[in-house]
mmCIF file of C-alpha atoms in Angstrom:
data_model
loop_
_atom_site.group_PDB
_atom_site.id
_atom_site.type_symbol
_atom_site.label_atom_id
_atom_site.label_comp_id
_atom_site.label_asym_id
_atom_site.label_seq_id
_atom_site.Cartn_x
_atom_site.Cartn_y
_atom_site.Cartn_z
ATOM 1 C CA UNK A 335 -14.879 -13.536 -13.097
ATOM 2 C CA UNK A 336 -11.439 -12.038 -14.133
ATOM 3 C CA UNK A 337 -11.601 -11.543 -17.662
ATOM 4 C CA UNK A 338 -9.278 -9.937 -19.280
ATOM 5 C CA UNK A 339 -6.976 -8.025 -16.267
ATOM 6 C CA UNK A 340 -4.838 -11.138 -14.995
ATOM 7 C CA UNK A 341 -3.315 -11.782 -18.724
ATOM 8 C CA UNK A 342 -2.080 -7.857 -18.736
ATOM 9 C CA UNK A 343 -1.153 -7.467 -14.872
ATOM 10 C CA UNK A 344 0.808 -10.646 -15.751
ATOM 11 C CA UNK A 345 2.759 -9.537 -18.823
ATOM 12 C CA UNK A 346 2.816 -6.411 -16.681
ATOM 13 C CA UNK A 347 5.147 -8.143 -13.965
ATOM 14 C CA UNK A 348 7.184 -10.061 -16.343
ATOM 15 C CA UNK A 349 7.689 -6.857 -18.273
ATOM 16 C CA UNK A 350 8.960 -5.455 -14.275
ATOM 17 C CA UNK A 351 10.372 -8.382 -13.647
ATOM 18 C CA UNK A 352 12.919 -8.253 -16.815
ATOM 19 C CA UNK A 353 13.684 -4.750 -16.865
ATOM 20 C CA UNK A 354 15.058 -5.327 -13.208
ATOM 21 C CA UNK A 355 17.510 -7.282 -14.162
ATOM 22 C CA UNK A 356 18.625 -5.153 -17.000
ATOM 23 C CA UNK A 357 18.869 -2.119 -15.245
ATOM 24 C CA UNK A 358 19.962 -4.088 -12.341
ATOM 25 C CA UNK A 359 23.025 -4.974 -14.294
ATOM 26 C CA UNK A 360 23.487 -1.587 -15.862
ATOM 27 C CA UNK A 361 25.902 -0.693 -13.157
ATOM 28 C CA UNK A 362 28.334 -3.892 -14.245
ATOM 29 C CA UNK A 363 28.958 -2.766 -17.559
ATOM 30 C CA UNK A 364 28.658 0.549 -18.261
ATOM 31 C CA UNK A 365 30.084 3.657 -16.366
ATOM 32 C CA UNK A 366 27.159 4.945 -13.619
ATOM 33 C CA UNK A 367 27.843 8.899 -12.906
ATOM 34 C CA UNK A 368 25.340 10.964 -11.151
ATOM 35 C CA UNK A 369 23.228 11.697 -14.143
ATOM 36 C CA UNK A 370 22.986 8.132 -15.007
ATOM 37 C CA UNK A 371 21.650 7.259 -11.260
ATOM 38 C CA UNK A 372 19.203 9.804 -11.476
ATOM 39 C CA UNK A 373 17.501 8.603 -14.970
ATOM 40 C CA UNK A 374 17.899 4.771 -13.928
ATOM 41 C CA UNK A 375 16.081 5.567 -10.665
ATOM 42 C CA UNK A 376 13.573 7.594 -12.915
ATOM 43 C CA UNK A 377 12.880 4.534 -14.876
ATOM 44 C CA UNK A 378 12.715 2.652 -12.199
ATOM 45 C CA UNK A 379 9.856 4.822 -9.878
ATOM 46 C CA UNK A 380 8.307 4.272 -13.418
ATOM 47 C CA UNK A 381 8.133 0.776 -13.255
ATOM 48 C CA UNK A 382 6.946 0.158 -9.334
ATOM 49 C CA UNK A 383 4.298 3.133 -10.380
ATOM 50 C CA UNK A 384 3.324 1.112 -13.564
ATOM 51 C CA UNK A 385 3.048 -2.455 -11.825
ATOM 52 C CA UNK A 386 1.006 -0.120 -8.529
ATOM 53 C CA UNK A 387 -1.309 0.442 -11.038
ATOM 54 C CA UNK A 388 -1.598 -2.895 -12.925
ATOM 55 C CA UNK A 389 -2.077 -4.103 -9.237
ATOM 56 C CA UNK A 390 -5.104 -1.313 -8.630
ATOM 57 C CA UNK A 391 -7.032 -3.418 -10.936
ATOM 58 C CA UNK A 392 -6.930 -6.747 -9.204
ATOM 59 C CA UNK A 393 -7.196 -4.964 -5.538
ATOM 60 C CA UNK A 394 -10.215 -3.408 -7.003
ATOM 61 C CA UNK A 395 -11.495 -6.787 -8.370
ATOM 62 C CA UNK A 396 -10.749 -8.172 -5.150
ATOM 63 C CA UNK A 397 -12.370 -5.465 -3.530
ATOM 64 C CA UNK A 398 -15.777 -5.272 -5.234
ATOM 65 C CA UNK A 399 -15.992 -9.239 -4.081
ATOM 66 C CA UNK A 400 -15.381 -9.018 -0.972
ATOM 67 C CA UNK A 401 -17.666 -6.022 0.038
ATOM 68 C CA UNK A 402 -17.131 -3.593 2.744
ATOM 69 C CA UNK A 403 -15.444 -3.813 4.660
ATOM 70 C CA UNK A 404 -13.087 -6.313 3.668
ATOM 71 C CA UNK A 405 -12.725 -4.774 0.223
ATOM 72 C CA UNK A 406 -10.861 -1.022 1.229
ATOM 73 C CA UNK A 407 -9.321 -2.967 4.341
ATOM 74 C CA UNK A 408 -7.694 -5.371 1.151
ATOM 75 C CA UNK A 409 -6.683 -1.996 -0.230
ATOM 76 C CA UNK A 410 -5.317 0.130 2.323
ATOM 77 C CA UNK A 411 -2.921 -2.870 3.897
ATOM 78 C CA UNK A 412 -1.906 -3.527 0.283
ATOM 79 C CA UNK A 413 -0.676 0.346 0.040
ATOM 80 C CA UNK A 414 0.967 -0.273 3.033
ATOM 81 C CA UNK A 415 2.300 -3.189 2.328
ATOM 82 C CA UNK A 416 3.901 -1.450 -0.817
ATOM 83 C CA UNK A 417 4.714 1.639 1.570
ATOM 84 C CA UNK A 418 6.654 -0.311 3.766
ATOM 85 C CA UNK A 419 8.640 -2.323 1.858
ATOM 86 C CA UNK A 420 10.133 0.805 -0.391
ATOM 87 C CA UNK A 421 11.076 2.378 3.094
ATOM 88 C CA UNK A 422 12.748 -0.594 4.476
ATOM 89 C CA UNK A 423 14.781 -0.776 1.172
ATOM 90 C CA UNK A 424 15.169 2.410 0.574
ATOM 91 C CA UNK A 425 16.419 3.056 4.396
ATOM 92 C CA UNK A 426 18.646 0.344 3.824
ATOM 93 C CA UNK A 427 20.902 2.541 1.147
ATOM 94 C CA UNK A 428 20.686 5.944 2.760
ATOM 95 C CA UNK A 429 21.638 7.969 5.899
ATOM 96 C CA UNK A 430 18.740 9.938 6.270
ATOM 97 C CA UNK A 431 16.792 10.021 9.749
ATOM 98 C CA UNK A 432 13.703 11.349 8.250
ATOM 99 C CA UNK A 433 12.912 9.624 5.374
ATOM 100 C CA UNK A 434 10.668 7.577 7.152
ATOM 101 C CA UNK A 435 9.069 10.442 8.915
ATOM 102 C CA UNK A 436 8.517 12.255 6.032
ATOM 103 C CA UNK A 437 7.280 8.962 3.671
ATOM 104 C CA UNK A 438 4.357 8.829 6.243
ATOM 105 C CA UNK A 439 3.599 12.594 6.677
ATOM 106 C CA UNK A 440 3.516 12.945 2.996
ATOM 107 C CA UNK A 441 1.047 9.611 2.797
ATOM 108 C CA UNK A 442 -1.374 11.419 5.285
ATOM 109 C CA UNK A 443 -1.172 14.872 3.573
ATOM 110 C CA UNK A 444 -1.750 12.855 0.131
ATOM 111 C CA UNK A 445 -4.625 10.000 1.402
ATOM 112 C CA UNK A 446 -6.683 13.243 3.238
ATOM 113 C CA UNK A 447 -5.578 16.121 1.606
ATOM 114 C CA UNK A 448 -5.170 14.930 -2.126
ATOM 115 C CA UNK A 449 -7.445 11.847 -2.185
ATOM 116 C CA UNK A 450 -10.618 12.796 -0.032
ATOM 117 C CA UNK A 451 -10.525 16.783 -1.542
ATOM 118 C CA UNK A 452 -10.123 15.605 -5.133
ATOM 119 C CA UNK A 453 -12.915 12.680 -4.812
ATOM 120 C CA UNK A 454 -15.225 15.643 -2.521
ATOM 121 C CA UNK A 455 -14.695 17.729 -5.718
ATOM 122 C CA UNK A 456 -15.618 14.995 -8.477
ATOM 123 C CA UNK A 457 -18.701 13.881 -6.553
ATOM 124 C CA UNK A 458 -19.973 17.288 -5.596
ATOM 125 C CA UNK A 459 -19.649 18.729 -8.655
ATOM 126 C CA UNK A 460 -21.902 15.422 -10.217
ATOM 127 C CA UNK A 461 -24.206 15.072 -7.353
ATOM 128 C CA UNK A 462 -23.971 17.792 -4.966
ATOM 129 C CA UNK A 463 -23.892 16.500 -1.666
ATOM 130 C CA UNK A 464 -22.552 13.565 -1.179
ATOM 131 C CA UNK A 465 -23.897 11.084 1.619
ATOM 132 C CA UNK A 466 -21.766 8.298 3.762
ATOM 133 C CA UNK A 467 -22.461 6.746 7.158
ATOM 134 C CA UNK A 468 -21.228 9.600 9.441
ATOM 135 C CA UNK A 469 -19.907 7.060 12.126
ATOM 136 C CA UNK A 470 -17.182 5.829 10.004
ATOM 137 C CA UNK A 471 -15.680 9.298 9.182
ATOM 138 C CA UNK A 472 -16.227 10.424 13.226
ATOM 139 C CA UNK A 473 -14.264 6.484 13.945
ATOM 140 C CA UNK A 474 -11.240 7.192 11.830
ATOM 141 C CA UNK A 475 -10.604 10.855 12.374
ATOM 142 C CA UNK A 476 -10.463 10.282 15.879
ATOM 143 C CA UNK A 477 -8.518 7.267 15.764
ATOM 144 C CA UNK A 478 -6.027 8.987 13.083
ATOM 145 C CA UNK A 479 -5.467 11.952 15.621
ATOM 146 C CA UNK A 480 -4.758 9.572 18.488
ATOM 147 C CA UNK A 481 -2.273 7.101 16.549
ATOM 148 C CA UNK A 482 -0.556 10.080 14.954
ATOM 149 C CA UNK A 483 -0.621 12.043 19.010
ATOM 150 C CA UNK A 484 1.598 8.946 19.799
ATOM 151 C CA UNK A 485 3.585 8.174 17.440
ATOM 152 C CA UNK A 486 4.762 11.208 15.749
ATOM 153 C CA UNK A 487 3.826 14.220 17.899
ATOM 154 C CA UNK A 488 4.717 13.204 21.223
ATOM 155 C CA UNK A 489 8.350 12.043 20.036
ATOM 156 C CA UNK A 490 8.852 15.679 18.675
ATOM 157 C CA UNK A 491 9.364 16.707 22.683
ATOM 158 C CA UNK A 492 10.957 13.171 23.460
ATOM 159 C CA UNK A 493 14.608 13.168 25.116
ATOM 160 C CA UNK A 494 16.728 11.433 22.368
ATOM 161 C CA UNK A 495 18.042 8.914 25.087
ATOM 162 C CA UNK A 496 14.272 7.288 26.121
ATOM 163 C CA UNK A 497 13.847 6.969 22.120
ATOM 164 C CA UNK A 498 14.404 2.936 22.307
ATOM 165 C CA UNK A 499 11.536 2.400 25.797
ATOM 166 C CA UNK A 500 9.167 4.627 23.665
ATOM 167 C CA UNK A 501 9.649 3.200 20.440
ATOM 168 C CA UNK A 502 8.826 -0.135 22.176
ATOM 169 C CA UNK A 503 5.746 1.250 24.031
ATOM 170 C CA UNK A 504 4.721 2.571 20.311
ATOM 171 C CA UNK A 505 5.030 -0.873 19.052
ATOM 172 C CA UNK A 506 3.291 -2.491 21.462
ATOM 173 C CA UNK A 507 0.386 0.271 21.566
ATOM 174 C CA UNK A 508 -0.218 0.648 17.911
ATOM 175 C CA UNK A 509 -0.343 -2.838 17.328
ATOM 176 C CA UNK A 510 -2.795 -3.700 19.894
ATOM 177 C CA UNK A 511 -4.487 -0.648 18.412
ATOM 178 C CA UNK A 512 -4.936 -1.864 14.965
ATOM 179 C CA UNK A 513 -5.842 -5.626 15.890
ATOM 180 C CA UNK A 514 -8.709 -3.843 18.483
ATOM 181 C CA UNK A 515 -9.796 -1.472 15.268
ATOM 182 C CA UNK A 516 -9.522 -4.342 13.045
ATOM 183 C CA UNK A 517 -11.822 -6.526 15.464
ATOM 184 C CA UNK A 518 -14.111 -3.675 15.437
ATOM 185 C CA UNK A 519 -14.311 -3.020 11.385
ATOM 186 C CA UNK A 520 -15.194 -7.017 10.806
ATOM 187 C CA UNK A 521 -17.317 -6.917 13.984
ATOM 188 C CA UNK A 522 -19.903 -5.623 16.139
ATOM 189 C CA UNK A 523 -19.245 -2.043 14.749
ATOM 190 C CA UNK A 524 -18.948 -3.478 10.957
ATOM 191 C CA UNK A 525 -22.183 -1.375 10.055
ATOM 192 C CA UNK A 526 -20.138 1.718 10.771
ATOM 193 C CA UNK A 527 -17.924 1.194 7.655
ATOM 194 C CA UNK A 528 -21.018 0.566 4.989
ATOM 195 C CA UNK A 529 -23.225 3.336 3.979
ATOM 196 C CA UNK A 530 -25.889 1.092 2.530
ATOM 197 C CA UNK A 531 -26.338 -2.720 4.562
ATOM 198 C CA UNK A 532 -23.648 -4.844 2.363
ATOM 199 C CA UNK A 533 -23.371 -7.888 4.944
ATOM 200 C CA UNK A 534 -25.242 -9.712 1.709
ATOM 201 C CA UNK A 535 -24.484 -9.426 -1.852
ATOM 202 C CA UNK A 536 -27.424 -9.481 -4.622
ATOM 203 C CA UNK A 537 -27.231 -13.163 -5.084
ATOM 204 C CA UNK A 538 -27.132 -13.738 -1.800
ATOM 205 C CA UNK A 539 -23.735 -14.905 -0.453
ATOM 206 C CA UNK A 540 -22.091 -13.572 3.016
ATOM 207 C CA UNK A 541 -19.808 -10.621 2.213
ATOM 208 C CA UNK A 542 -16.123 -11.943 2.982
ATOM 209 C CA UNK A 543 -16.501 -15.455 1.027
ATOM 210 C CA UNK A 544 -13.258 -15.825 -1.222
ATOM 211 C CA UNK A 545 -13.565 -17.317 -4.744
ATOM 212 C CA UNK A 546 -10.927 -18.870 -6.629
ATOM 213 C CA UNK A 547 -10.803 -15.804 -8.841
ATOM 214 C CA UNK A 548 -9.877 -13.492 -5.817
ATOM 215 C CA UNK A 549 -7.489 -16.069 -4.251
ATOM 216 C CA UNK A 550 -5.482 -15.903 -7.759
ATOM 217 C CA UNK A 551 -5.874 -12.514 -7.348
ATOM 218 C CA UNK A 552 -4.184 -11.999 -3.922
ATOM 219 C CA UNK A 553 -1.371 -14.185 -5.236
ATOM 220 C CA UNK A 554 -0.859 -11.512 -7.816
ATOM 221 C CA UNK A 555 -0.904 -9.370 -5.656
ATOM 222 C CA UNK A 556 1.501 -10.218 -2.833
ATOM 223 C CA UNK A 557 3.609 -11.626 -6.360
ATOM 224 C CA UNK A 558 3.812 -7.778 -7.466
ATOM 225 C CA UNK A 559 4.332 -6.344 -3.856
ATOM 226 C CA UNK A 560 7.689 -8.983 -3.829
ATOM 227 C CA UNK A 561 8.016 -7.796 -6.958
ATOM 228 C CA UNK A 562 8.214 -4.229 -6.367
ATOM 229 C CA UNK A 563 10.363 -5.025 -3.234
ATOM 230 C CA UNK A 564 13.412 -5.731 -5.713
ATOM 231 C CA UNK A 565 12.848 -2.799 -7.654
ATOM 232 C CA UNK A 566 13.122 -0.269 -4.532
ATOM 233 C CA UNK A 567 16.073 -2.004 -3.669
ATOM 234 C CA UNK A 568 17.680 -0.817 -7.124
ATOM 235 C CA UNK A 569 16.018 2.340 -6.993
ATOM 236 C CA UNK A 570 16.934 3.586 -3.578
ATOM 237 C CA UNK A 571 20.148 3.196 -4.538
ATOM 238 C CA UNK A 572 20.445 4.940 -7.695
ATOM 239 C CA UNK A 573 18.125 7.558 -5.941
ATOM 240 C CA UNK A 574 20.348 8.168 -3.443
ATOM 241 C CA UNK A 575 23.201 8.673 -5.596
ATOM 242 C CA UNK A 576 21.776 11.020 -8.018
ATOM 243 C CA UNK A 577 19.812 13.368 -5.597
ATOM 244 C CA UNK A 578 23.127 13.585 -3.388
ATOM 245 C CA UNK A 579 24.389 17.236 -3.962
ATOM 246 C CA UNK A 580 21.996 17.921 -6.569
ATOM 247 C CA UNK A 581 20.247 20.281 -4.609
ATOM 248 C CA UNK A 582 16.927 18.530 -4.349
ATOM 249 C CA UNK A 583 14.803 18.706 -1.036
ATOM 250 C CA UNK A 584 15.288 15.574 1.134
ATOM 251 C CA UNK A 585 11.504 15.493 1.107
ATOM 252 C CA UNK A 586 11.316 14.551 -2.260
ATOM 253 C CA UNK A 587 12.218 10.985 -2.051
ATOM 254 C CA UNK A 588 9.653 10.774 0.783
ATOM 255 C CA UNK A 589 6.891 12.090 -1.533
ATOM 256 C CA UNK A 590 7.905 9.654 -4.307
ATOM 257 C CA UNK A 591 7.405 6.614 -1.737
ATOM 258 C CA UNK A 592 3.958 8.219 -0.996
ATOM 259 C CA UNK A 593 2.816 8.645 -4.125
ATOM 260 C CA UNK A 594 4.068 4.809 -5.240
ATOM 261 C CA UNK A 595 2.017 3.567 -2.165
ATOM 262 C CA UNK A 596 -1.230 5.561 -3.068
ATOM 263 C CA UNK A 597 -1.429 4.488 -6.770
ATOM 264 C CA UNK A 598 -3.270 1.683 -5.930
ATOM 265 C CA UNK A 599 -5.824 3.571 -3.801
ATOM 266 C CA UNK A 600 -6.284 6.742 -6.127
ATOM 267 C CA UNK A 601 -7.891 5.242 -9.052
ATOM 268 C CA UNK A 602 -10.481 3.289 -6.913
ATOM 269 C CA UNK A 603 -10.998 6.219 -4.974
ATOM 270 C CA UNK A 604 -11.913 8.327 -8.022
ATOM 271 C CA UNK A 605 -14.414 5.757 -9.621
ATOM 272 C CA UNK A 606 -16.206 5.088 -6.428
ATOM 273 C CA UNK A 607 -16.487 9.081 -6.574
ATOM 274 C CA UNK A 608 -17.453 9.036 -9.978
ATOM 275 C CA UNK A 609 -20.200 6.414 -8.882
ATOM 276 C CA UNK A 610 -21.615 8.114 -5.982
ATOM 277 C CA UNK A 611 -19.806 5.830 -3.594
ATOM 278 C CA UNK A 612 -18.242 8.634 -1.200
ATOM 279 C CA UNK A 613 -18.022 5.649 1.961
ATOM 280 C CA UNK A 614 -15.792 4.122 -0.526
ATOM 281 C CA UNK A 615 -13.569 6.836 -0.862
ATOM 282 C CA UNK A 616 -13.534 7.561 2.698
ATOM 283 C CA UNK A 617 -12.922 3.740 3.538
ATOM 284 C CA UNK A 618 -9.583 4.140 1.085
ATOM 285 C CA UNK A 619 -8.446 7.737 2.275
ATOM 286 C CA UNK A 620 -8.702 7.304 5.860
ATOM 287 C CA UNK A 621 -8.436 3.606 6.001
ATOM 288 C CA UNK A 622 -4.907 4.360 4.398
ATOM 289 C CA UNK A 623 -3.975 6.936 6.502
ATOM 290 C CA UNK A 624 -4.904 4.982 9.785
ATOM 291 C CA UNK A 625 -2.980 2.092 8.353
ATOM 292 C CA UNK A 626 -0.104 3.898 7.403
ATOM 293 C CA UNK A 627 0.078 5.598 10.842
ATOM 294 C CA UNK A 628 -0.856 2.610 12.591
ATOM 295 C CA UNK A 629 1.424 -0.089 10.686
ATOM 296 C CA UNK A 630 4.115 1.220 9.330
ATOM 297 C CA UNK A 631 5.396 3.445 12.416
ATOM 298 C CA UNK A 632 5.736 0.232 14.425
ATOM 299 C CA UNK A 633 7.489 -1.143 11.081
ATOM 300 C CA UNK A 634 10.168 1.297 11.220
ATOM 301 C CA UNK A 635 10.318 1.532 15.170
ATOM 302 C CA UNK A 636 10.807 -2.331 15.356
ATOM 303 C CA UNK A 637 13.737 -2.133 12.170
ATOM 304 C CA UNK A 638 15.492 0.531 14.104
ATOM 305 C CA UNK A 639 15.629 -1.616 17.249
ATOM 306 C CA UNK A 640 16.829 -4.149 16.075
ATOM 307 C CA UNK A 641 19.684 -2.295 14.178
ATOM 308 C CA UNK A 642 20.039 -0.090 16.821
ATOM 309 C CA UNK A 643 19.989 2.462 14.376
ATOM 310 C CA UNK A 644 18.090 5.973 15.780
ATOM 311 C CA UNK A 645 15.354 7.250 13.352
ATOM 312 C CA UNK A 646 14.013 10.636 13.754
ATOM 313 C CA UNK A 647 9.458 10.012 13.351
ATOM 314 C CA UNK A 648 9.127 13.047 15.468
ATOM 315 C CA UNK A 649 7.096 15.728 12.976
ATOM 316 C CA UNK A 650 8.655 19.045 12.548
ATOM 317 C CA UNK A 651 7.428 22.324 13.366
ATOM 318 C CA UNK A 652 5.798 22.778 9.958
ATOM 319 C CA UNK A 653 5.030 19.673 9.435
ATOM 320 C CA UNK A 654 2.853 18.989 12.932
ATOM 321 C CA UNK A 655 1.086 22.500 11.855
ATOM 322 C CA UNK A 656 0.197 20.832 8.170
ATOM 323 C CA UNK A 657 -1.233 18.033 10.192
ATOM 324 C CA UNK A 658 -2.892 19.782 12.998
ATOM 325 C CA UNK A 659 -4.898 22.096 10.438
ATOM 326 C CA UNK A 660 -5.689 18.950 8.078
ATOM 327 C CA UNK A 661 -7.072 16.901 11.052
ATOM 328 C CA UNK A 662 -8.872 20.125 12.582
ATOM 329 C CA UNK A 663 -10.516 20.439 8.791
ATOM 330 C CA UNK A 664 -11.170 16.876 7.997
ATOM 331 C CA UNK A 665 -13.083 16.856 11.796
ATOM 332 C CA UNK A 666 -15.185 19.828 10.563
ATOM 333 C CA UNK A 667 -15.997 18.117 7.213
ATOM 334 C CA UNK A 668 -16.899 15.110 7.889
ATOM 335 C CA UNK A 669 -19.430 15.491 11.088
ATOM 336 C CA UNK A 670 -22.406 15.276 9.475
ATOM 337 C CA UNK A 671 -22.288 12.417 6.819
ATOM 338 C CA UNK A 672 -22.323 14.559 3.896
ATOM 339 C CA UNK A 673 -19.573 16.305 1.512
ATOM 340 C CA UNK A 674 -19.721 18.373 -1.434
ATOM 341 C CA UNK A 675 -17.236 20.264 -3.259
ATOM 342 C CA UNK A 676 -16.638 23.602 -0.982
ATOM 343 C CA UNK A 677 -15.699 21.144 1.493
ATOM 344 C CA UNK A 678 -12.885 19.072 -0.737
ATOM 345 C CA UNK A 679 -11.952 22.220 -1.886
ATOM 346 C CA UNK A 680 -11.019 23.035 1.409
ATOM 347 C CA UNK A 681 -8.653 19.715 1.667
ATOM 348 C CA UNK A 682 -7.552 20.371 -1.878
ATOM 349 C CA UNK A 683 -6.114 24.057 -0.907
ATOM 350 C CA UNK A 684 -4.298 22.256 2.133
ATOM 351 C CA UNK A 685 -2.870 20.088 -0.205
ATOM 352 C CA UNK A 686 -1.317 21.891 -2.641
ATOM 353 C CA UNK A 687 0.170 23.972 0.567
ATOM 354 C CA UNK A 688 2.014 20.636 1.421
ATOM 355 C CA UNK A 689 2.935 20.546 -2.252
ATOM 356 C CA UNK A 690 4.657 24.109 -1.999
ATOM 357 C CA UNK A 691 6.106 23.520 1.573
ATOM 358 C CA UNK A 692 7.882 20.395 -0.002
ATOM 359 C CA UNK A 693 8.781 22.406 -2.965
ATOM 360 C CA UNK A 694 10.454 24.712 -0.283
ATOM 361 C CA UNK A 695 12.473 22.111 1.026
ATOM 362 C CA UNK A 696 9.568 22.211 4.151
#
């Protein structure tokens, strides 16, 4: 039962709900300079971070009833959800090509680098090594490298005038992609995703059956990701106008939309590591980063269509070697159905060399 979490994720989005339409006013009667933009969009990454995290608690409630693999499916389309809608909003009040490009490189650098190496740390250090069914790590890596082949490599060496027949053969492709993985998760190949047999819970009932607790709780949810959809909106724009000419990397904004998105994965992530529960953490970090590849790329691609509005999801030089060493690693690591810490130190180190190519303006 939900106890005490929907009372405080509640006052949590009325809290969100009332402070956008303060600071949504702001503008109206007071005199907004650069400065003031920058600390209004502060307060409001703040906010969406804040209500991310009240959110974590009722995708994780969610989660825990529904068992794998429903649960970390739940959570990784919920950070994409989030993902998405900050992009679309925050596209909609800037001129940058890239941001979208870079809001999804930075996701995948933060879901494998960040989330998988810190949670390989935490459990090796407590346990040693750390077991999980070695078919669902071998399923998403290679699905990961295929979906990000397409969508963001190839169009590196694209001819800018074919970008609107391949942005529709992307659409098309990933989608099918993700309903065929999707089929397969819930499926025939749902053992795959569940280190220990989870098809039936202690007392009994089918994994998948939906209470009235976790219905309320999916209305929170989707209430919050509406929610946080009207807060982007007045962020991106107060974003936009205090990082212009302050000498900030572009990249930065990208890594902010990233980090929003994961909040509700990295706590989960940590106390299934915490608990010995390393398929959960691999469920979250490359469930995310499959769904975030796999979703929000034909997202964007479709938005640009239809506004006939070029966007650049080609990676760049440094950014395609960042991702070819991280996939290269992560298919190393994760071929034998155990981690330990050597091996999310190894993720961890790749990380923070994101981290200081961003810094760089990379």
């Amino acid at each position: 039962m939900l106890t005490e979490k929907p009372p405080a994720g509640l006052l949590s989005l009325m809290i969100s709900i009332i402070a956008y339409l303060a600071l949504a006013q702001a503008d109206k009667v007071m005199h907004i300079g650069q400065p003031e933009s920058l600390i209004i969009s502060i307060l409001f990454v703040l906010l969406i971070i804040n209500l991310a995290f009240q959110l974590s608690f009722q995708v994780e409630y969610v989660a825990e009833q529904l068992k794998e693999p429903y649960g970390t499916m739940i959570l990784t389309i919920s950070a994409v959800m989030i993902e998405v809608v900050i992009i679309v909003m925050m596209l909609s009040h800037t001129s940058s090509t890239t941001l979208a490009r870079d809001a999804i490189y930075s996701a995948v650098m933060l879901d494998i680098n960040g989330i998988l190496g810190l949670c390989a740390i935490v459990g090796g250090i407590k346990y040693g090594e750390v077991e999980y069914n070695v078919n669902s790590g071998n399923t998403y890596i290679v699905m990961i490298m295929t979906a990000l082949g397409i969508s963001m490599a190839l169009p590196a060496f694209l001819p800018p005038e074919h970008w609107r027949l391949y942005s529709m053969f992307t659409i098309v492709t990933m989608s099918v992609f993700y309903a065929l993985f999707l089929k397969m998760q819930t499926g025939r190949h749902r053992n795959y995703f569940s280190y220990r047999d989870q098809h039936q819970s202690a007392d009994g009932r089918s994994a998948g059956v939906v209470s009235t607790d976790v219905k309320f709780a999916i209305l929170y949810m989707l209430a919050g990701i509406i929610t946080i959809g009207f807060l982007s909106e007045e962020m991106s724009m107060h974003m936009d106008a205090g990082l212009t000419g302050s000498g900030v990397p572009p990249i930065v904004a990208a890594i902010v939309v990233a980090l929003i998105a994961a909040s509700p994965e990295v706590l989960t992530a940590l106390k299934a590591a915490v608990n010995d529960r390393m398929q959960t953490v691999v469920n979250i970090a490359l469930g995310a980063t499959l769904s975030t590849v796999i979703l929000t790329v034909p997202v964007i691609e479709a938005i640009a269509l239809i506004e006939d509005r070029p966007l650049i999801v080609g990676l760049s030089p440094t950014q395609m070697v960042m991702t070819f060493l991280t996939l290269i690693v992560a298919t190393i690591n994760l071929h034998d159905g155990e981690t330990n810490a050597i091996e999310g130190m190894t993720h961890f180190v790749l990380f923070m060399a994101f981290a200081m190519l961003a810094a760089l303006g990379m």
